[in-house]
Amino acid sequence: MKTVGVLVVSFKGRRHDPDEFYELVRSADFQIKFSCSAAVDKPDVRTYVRSGKLQELKDLIALNSLSLLIINRDISSSQHRNIQRQLCCQIIDRTGLILNIFAQRARSFEGRVQVELAQLDYLKSKLTREWTHLERQRGGLGLRGPGETQLETDRRLLGLRIKQLTGRLKKIKLRRSLAGGLRKKKGLPTVALVGYTNAGKSTLFNALTQSEVEAKDLMFATLDPTIRAMEIGIDKRVLLADTVGFIENLPPTLIEAFAATLEETTKSQLILHVVDIADPELYERINEVDKILKMIGADNVPTIMVYNKIDLLAKGAIKINSLALDKTVRVEVSATTKEGIKALKKAIVKNLYGAKNRITVRLRATGGKLRSVFYERGVVLNESVGTNGDIVLTLEVDRFDKQLMLKYKDIYDLVPTDELSSYENFDVGNIGLKN
């Protein structure tokens, strides 16, 4: 385990959480030898902190014989260069630290590609004329073009690699899209677990699916998305996706690089927003996750708030202020003790499927495929032939079936309710089906 020094910069009058930063450092497998704090009104343009603080850091680094300092803020390439020159040691800022953790955690091909792309985007922003170049070039290799400086060569090499990785990610995205389409055809809705890092998503995932996904008390313990089938009732199964944890001010390069993975969230039928109920920064964490969900276009996906780790609360403690959040569905659970898991599954069933309704549809000539879908879903109550030889089906459908039917809305007609008085309570307009 490498020993490091850390610099914690805070802005006067603004909230900051040094404990989260320390946890990030430990999650990257670093041991903190010393921590130095600096409160500033605004960052110094050249070195982020003033010269007096730099001298203090230089003395501490020399005293402890360290070669690495980690800063809790993101710094510019020029600030990075100036600080490194004055302190005579390697510097890692906040984004660099998070990328370091992601690189350690990535196991799948997809995860490694996404992390490398984010790292290269980050490195590209740090390239300066004093950059130690990417590949040591010895004469005659032919990598450098006519009149090309080392900096230009490095930028070109980075650009080529970024282009290559972007192409691979497009293929990954296409593969995920095809897999999602197949799951939808089979009538399996997807439920995505999201939440602040270390909220207990992986432990909850294991409790819901009887799986053994690795769950550690570390930030970003889960990086590669995992999907498993989950039984939520008699003849009812859904796919549960465990996704990467979020964090305050998640670097944009990571959000962009992990777009293919985050798509599991945006295309899901339901989100389980997992919250550590024992976290003193509870509401700030919720707001950060909501901001990222909005950023990736998942803020309109139906959501259940899952308040996890109730076993860590003191007996008799108030669990949650129900008036503090504008969320209608809330479930309190302990993924460790399994308390509340049954209630959560019931909430998932109710949210995904709702009450069942009977409808009658008339299939058009091209409706053979849809007829097969209805039978695969087990929703057909009766089949008859209409006066024009078309197929008429009586169905018992739930909310998920209705959403599925929207995909095929051009190959069937809903039999008007005035012809079927017994079904007059079925509100066609609310689900967007054709009259």
XYZ file of C-alpha atoms in Angstrom:
435
model
C 0.000 0.000 0.000
C 1.534 3.306 -1.119
C 1.841 6.083 1.476
C 0.656 9.546 0.374
C 0.001 13.044 1.610
C -3.334 14.772 1.003
C -4.330 18.408 0.581
C -7.931 19.263 1.492
C -9.006 22.620 0.057
C -12.280 24.168 1.213
C -14.001 27.327 0.020
C -15.145 29.740 2.686
C -18.914 29.633 3.189
C -19.415 26.380 1.225
C -20.236 22.903 2.525
C -17.590 20.235 2.012
C -17.119 16.662 3.189
C -13.444 15.796 3.872
C -14.403 12.338 5.182
C -15.702 11.344 1.742
C -12.390 12.405 0.196
C -10.411 10.397 2.771
C -12.589 7.375 1.961
C -11.838 7.862 -1.747
C -8.110 7.874 -1.010
C -8.379 4.683 1.053
C -10.546 3.054 -1.635
C -7.707 3.672 -4.104
C -5.498 1.569 -1.802
C -3.443 4.506 -0.516
C -2.414 5.062 3.094
C -2.629 8.669 4.298
C 0.578 9.793 6.025
C -0.462 13.404 6.562
C -3.415 15.665 5.772
C -3.026 19.402 5.220
C -6.023 21.772 5.072
C -6.410 25.086 3.252
C -9.428 27.429 3.337
C -9.548 29.828 0.383
C -11.890 32.451 -1.053
C -10.999 31.387 -4.585
C -8.262 29.233 -6.164
C -4.915 30.796 -6.981
C -4.621 30.928 -10.771
C -1.056 29.574 -10.798
C -0.886 27.079 -7.936
C -4.476 26.765 -6.589
C -3.232 27.560 -3.031
C -0.905 30.324 -1.835
C 2.888 30.071 -1.656
C 2.914 29.728 2.143
C 0.749 26.607 1.973
C 2.950 25.178 -0.786
C 6.019 25.625 1.403
C 4.235 23.849 4.272
C 3.403 20.976 1.930
C 6.964 20.824 0.623
C 8.311 20.511 4.165
C 5.804 17.769 5.057
C 6.581 15.829 1.880
C 10.323 16.006 2.545
C 9.894 15.106 6.225
C 7.875 11.988 5.366
C 9.883 11.078 2.234
C 6.758 10.971 0.050
C 6.532 10.971 -3.733
C 2.788 11.547 -4.156
C 0.324 14.256 -3.063
C -3.427 13.925 -3.665
C -5.620 17.044 -3.866
C -9.377 16.951 -3.194
C -10.132 19.422 -6.009
C -9.739 19.337 -9.780
C -6.879 21.499 -11.006
C -5.924 22.812 -14.442
C -2.961 21.528 -16.451
C -0.922 24.658 -15.678
C -1.714 24.440 -11.946
C -0.779 20.763 -12.024
C 2.548 21.568 -13.675
C 3.368 24.473 -11.326
C 2.515 22.554 -8.125
C 4.462 19.501 -9.258
C 7.492 21.632 -10.109
C 7.505 23.384 -6.724
C 6.846 20.295 -4.591
C 9.082 17.942 -6.603
C 6.566 15.080 -6.356
C 3.740 13.546 -8.340
C 0.313 15.224 -8.062
C -3.106 13.585 -8.443
C -6.283 15.668 -8.356
C -9.823 14.489 -7.558
C -10.725 13.285 -11.055
C -7.379 11.503 -11.367
C -8.038 9.759 -8.044
C -11.511 8.571 -9.089
C -10.123 7.338 -12.420
C -7.457 5.447 -10.474
C -10.177 3.679 -8.463
C -12.202 2.907 -11.583
C -9.129 1.427 -13.286
C -8.596 -0.903 -10.306
C -12.249 -2.007 -10.213
C -12.904 -2.606 -13.942
C -13.026 -6.334 -14.689
C -15.038 -6.750 -17.891
C -13.887 -5.776 -21.379
C -16.612 -3.139 -21.481
C -15.556 -1.655 -18.147
C -11.886 -1.502 -19.127
C -12.691 0.210 -22.428
C -14.856 2.812 -20.711
C -12.245 3.517 -18.026
C -9.417 3.814 -20.544
C -11.457 6.249 -22.632
C -12.125 8.406 -19.571
C -8.429 8.268 -18.620
C -7.314 9.346 -22.087
C -9.781 12.243 -22.148
C -8.371 13.283 -18.773
C -4.743 12.941 -19.928
C -5.480 14.942 -23.058
C -6.533 17.893 -20.908
C -3.236 17.666 -18.973
C -0.876 17.639 -21.976
C 1.610 20.521 -21.845
C 4.968 21.253 -23.407
C 6.643 19.772 -20.348
C 4.649 16.530 -20.598
C 6.685 13.308 -20.306
C 5.567 11.730 -23.537
C 3.371 8.682 -23.819
C 5.719 6.378 -25.690
C 9.498 6.796 -25.445
C 10.567 7.191 -29.056
C 13.964 6.045 -30.220
C 15.186 7.112 -33.661
C 13.705 5.525 -36.740
C 10.347 4.348 -35.348
C 8.485 6.647 -37.720
C 5.816 7.704 -35.223
C 6.567 11.400 -35.522
C 5.492 13.206 -38.681
C 7.599 15.815 -40.517
C 8.211 18.831 -38.285
C 6.059 17.340 -35.511
C 6.926 18.187 -31.895
C 6.741 15.603 -29.123
C 3.618 17.325 -27.754
C 1.924 17.110 -31.159
C 2.918 13.459 -31.479
C 1.454 12.644 -28.072
C -1.775 14.468 -28.895
C -2.043 12.587 -32.172
C -1.438 9.225 -30.473
C -4.050 10.056 -27.842
C -6.522 11.120 -30.519
C -6.045 7.885 -32.458
C -6.545 5.740 -29.359
C -9.617 7.745 -28.286
C -11.104 7.283 -31.764
C -10.445 3.535 -31.580
C -12.049 3.207 -28.134
C -15.039 5.348 -29.143
C -15.646 2.944 -32.033
C -15.557 -0.012 -29.649
C -18.014 1.704 -27.317
C -20.431 2.228 -30.209
C -20.376 -1.530 -30.817
C -20.936 -2.154 -27.098
C -23.885 0.249 -27.139
C -25.379 -1.523 -30.166
C -24.941 -4.918 -28.494
C -26.635 -3.639 -25.326
C -29.466 -2.200 -27.392
C -30.020 -5.539 -29.150
C -29.914 -7.416 -25.835
C -32.414 -4.966 -24.358
C -34.700 -5.489 -27.353
C -34.603 -9.266 -26.892
C -35.417 -8.901 -23.183
C -38.343 -6.651 -24.027
C -39.669 -9.138 -26.590
C -39.604 -11.816 -23.912
C -41.734 -9.553 -21.744
C -39.165 -9.084 -18.982
C -39.106 -5.560 -17.559
C -35.788 -4.181 -16.321
C -35.373 -2.654 -12.866
C -32.208 -0.597 -12.282
C -30.509 -0.127 -8.920
C -28.990 3.337 -8.589
C -27.628 5.296 -5.676
C -24.732 7.097 -4.106
C -21.583 5.008 -3.892
C -21.450 2.677 -0.876
C -25.212 2.919 -0.244
C -25.451 -0.888 -0.220
C -26.700 -1.517 -3.769
C -24.724 -4.727 -4.309
C -25.799 -6.173 -0.952
C -29.419 -5.354 -1.809
C -28.908 -6.866 -5.278
C -27.780 -10.127 -3.646
C -30.724 -10.088 -1.221
C -33.240 -9.610 -4.045
C -31.771 -12.116 -6.515
C -30.141 -14.680 -4.196
C -26.879 -13.963 -6.020
C -23.350 -13.648 -4.719
C -22.125 -10.487 -6.408
C -19.067 -9.157 -4.568
C -20.205 -6.529 -2.063
C -17.488 -4.615 -0.230
C -17.599 -1.653 2.128
C -15.682 0.421 -0.419
C -16.529 3.312 -2.692
C -17.149 2.164 -6.287
C -16.885 -1.507 -5.287
C -19.225 -2.247 -8.221
C -18.125 -0.903 -11.580
C -19.156 -3.476 -14.169
C -22.962 -3.702 -14.441
C -24.526 -7.020 -13.448
C -27.982 -8.223 -14.536
C -29.843 -11.093 -12.881
C -33.402 -12.425 -12.968
C -35.473 -11.707 -9.859
C -38.632 -13.498 -8.742
C -41.143 -10.952 -7.452
C -44.313 -13.038 -7.299
C -46.123 -16.026 -8.739
C -45.228 -16.261 -12.442
C -43.590 -12.841 -12.285
C -39.932 -12.231 -13.034
C -37.988 -9.079 -13.757
C -34.384 -8.335 -14.603
C -32.482 -6.434 -11.925
C -29.448 -4.377 -12.985
C -26.777 -3.341 -10.483
C -25.032 -0.195 -11.754
C -22.035 1.964 -10.886
C -22.423 4.181 -7.827
C -22.670 7.952 -8.114
C -20.714 10.588 -6.223
C -20.857 14.351 -5.744
C -19.477 16.174 -8.794
C -18.913 12.965 -10.744
C -16.382 13.909 -13.466
C -18.119 14.607 -16.820
C -15.511 12.459 -18.594
C -16.733 9.454 -16.602
C -20.397 10.163 -17.330
C -19.620 10.396 -21.056
C -17.395 7.296 -21.074
C -19.943 5.232 -19.131
C -22.915 6.279 -21.283
C -23.316 2.710 -22.599
C -23.501 1.327 -19.055
C -25.753 4.097 -17.754
C -28.158 3.316 -20.594
C -29.333 0.354 -18.491
C -30.808 3.005 -16.194
C -32.340 5.270 -18.833
C -34.044 2.347 -20.615
C -35.285 0.578 -17.498
C -38.986 0.423 -16.632
C -38.338 1.165 -12.949
C -35.535 2.631 -10.835
C -34.763 1.611 -7.263
C -32.962 4.619 -5.773
C -30.996 3.100 -2.881
C -30.137 5.423 0.015
C -28.023 4.810 3.118
C -30.569 5.879 5.745
C -27.834 6.110 8.409
C -25.777 8.585 6.350
C -25.713 12.038 8.007
C -25.491 13.565 4.506
C -28.645 11.676 3.455
C -30.497 14.472 1.660
C -27.385 15.850 -0.057
C -26.668 12.351 -1.408
C -30.226 12.013 -2.730
C -29.983 15.376 -4.487
C -26.663 14.430 -6.118
C -28.105 11.183 -7.506
C -31.203 13.010 -8.758
C -28.967 15.530 -10.548
C -27.066 12.773 -12.354
C -30.289 10.941 -13.271
C -31.527 14.168 -14.844
C -28.198 14.633 -16.627
C -28.405 11.188 -18.278
C -32.113 11.525 -19.124
C -33.467 9.070 -16.535
C -35.358 11.552 -14.344
C -38.734 10.566 -15.826
C -38.353 6.826 -15.152
C -40.728 5.706 -12.330
C -38.764 5.499 -9.074
C -39.046 3.747 -5.721
C -36.967 5.250 -2.903
C -35.297 2.400 -0.999
C -33.966 3.474 2.396
C -31.342 0.837 3.179
C -29.353 -0.015 6.349
C -32.219 0.482 8.820
C -30.397 -2.051 11.013
C -27.754 0.627 11.678
C -30.240 3.080 13.185
C -30.624 3.391 16.935
C -33.753 1.700 18.271
C -36.703 4.087 18.156
C -34.924 6.598 15.901
C -37.007 8.474 13.337
C -36.180 6.712 10.092
C -37.163 9.267 7.500
C -38.915 12.593 7.271
C -41.665 11.750 4.794
C -42.345 15.425 4.161
C -38.750 16.210 3.238
C -38.821 14.605 -0.199
C -41.197 14.744 -3.116
C -41.192 10.975 -3.679
C -44.422 9.004 -3.509
C -43.141 5.436 -3.099
C -40.806 4.700 -0.167
C -39.669 1.404 1.307
C -37.344 0.922 4.288
C -35.132 -2.176 4.227
C -32.007 -3.804 5.567
C -30.207 -5.656 2.797
C -28.059 -7.311 5.471
C -30.844 -8.702 7.700
C -33.400 -8.991 4.827
C -35.933 -6.892 6.777
C -38.337 -5.168 4.383
C -37.362 -7.222 1.293
C -40.874 -8.687 0.897
C -42.401 -5.211 1.150
C -39.974 -3.966 -1.500
C -40.914 -6.780 -3.898
C -44.606 -5.967 -3.407
C -43.889 -2.322 -4.208
C -42.049 -3.379 -7.382
C -45.007 -5.541 -8.504
C -47.498 -2.751 -7.831
C -45.400 -0.137 -9.615
C -44.572 -2.255 -12.669
C -47.834 -4.043 -13.227
C -50.628 -2.253 -11.377
C -54.176 -3.591 -11.571
C -55.217 -5.869 -14.438
C -57.849 -4.810 -16.959
C -59.745 -6.658 -19.670
C -59.639 -5.329 -23.205
C -60.565 -6.666 -26.635
C -58.402 -6.003 -29.676
C -58.912 -6.627 -33.376
C -55.676 -7.597 -35.143
C -54.989 -6.401 -38.651
C -53.590 -8.595 -41.426
C -50.034 -7.983 -40.212
C -50.868 -8.837 -36.594
C -49.592 -12.418 -36.464
C -46.440 -11.392 -34.605
C -48.420 -9.503 -31.970
C -50.733 -12.504 -31.507
C -47.659 -14.604 -30.657
C -46.486 -11.976 -28.171
C -49.861 -12.010 -26.387
C -49.787 -15.800 -26.087
C -46.182 -15.774 -24.853
C -47.218 -13.260 -22.198
C -50.139 -15.486 -21.174
C -52.692 -12.662 -21.371
C -55.142 -14.156 -23.918
C -58.539 -15.056 -22.414
C -60.412 -15.712 -25.651
C -59.834 -15.741 -29.410
C -62.461 -15.475 -32.150
C -62.749 -14.607 -35.838
C -64.443 -11.361 -36.813
C -66.915 -10.789 -39.656
C -64.105 -9.797 -42.014
C -61.975 -12.789 -41.112
C -59.749 -10.781 -38.757
C -58.620 -12.125 -35.377
C -60.346 -10.763 -32.263
C -58.632 -11.327 -28.902
C -59.910 -10.731 -25.387
C -56.964 -9.949 -23.112
C -56.280 -9.389 -19.441
C -53.413 -6.909 -19.305
C -51.436 -5.054 -16.675
C -49.420 -1.842 -16.888
C -46.347 -3.508 -18.385
C -48.447 -5.253 -21.048
C -49.954 -1.894 -21.991
C -46.506 -0.367 -22.419
C -45.473 -3.342 -24.546
C -48.558 -2.919 -26.743
C -47.599 0.639 -27.631
C -44.753 -0.759 -29.737
C -47.310 -2.550 -31.948
C -50.000 0.137 -31.998
C -50.074 0.267 -35.821
C -51.118 -3.387 -36.295
C -54.229 -3.610 -34.121
C -57.370 -1.697 -33.161
C -58.950 -1.569 -29.755
C -62.600 -2.618 -29.886
C -64.578 0.499 -28.799
C -65.910 0.393 -25.254
C -69.478 1.104 -26.407
C -69.427 -2.344 -27.988
C -68.174 -3.864 -24.736
C -70.119 -2.284 -21.899
C -68.597 -4.667 -19.366
C -65.206 -3.089 -20.014
C -66.345 0.521 -19.758
C -64.106 1.185 -16.749
C -61.006 0.642 -18.831
C -59.585 4.066 -19.635
C -58.063 3.744 -23.094
C -56.805 7.310 -23.260
C -54.580 6.997 -20.204
C -52.346 4.392 -21.810
C -52.171 5.871 -25.274
C -53.786 2.981 -27.179
C -55.568 3.562 -30.474
C -59.340 3.934 -30.488
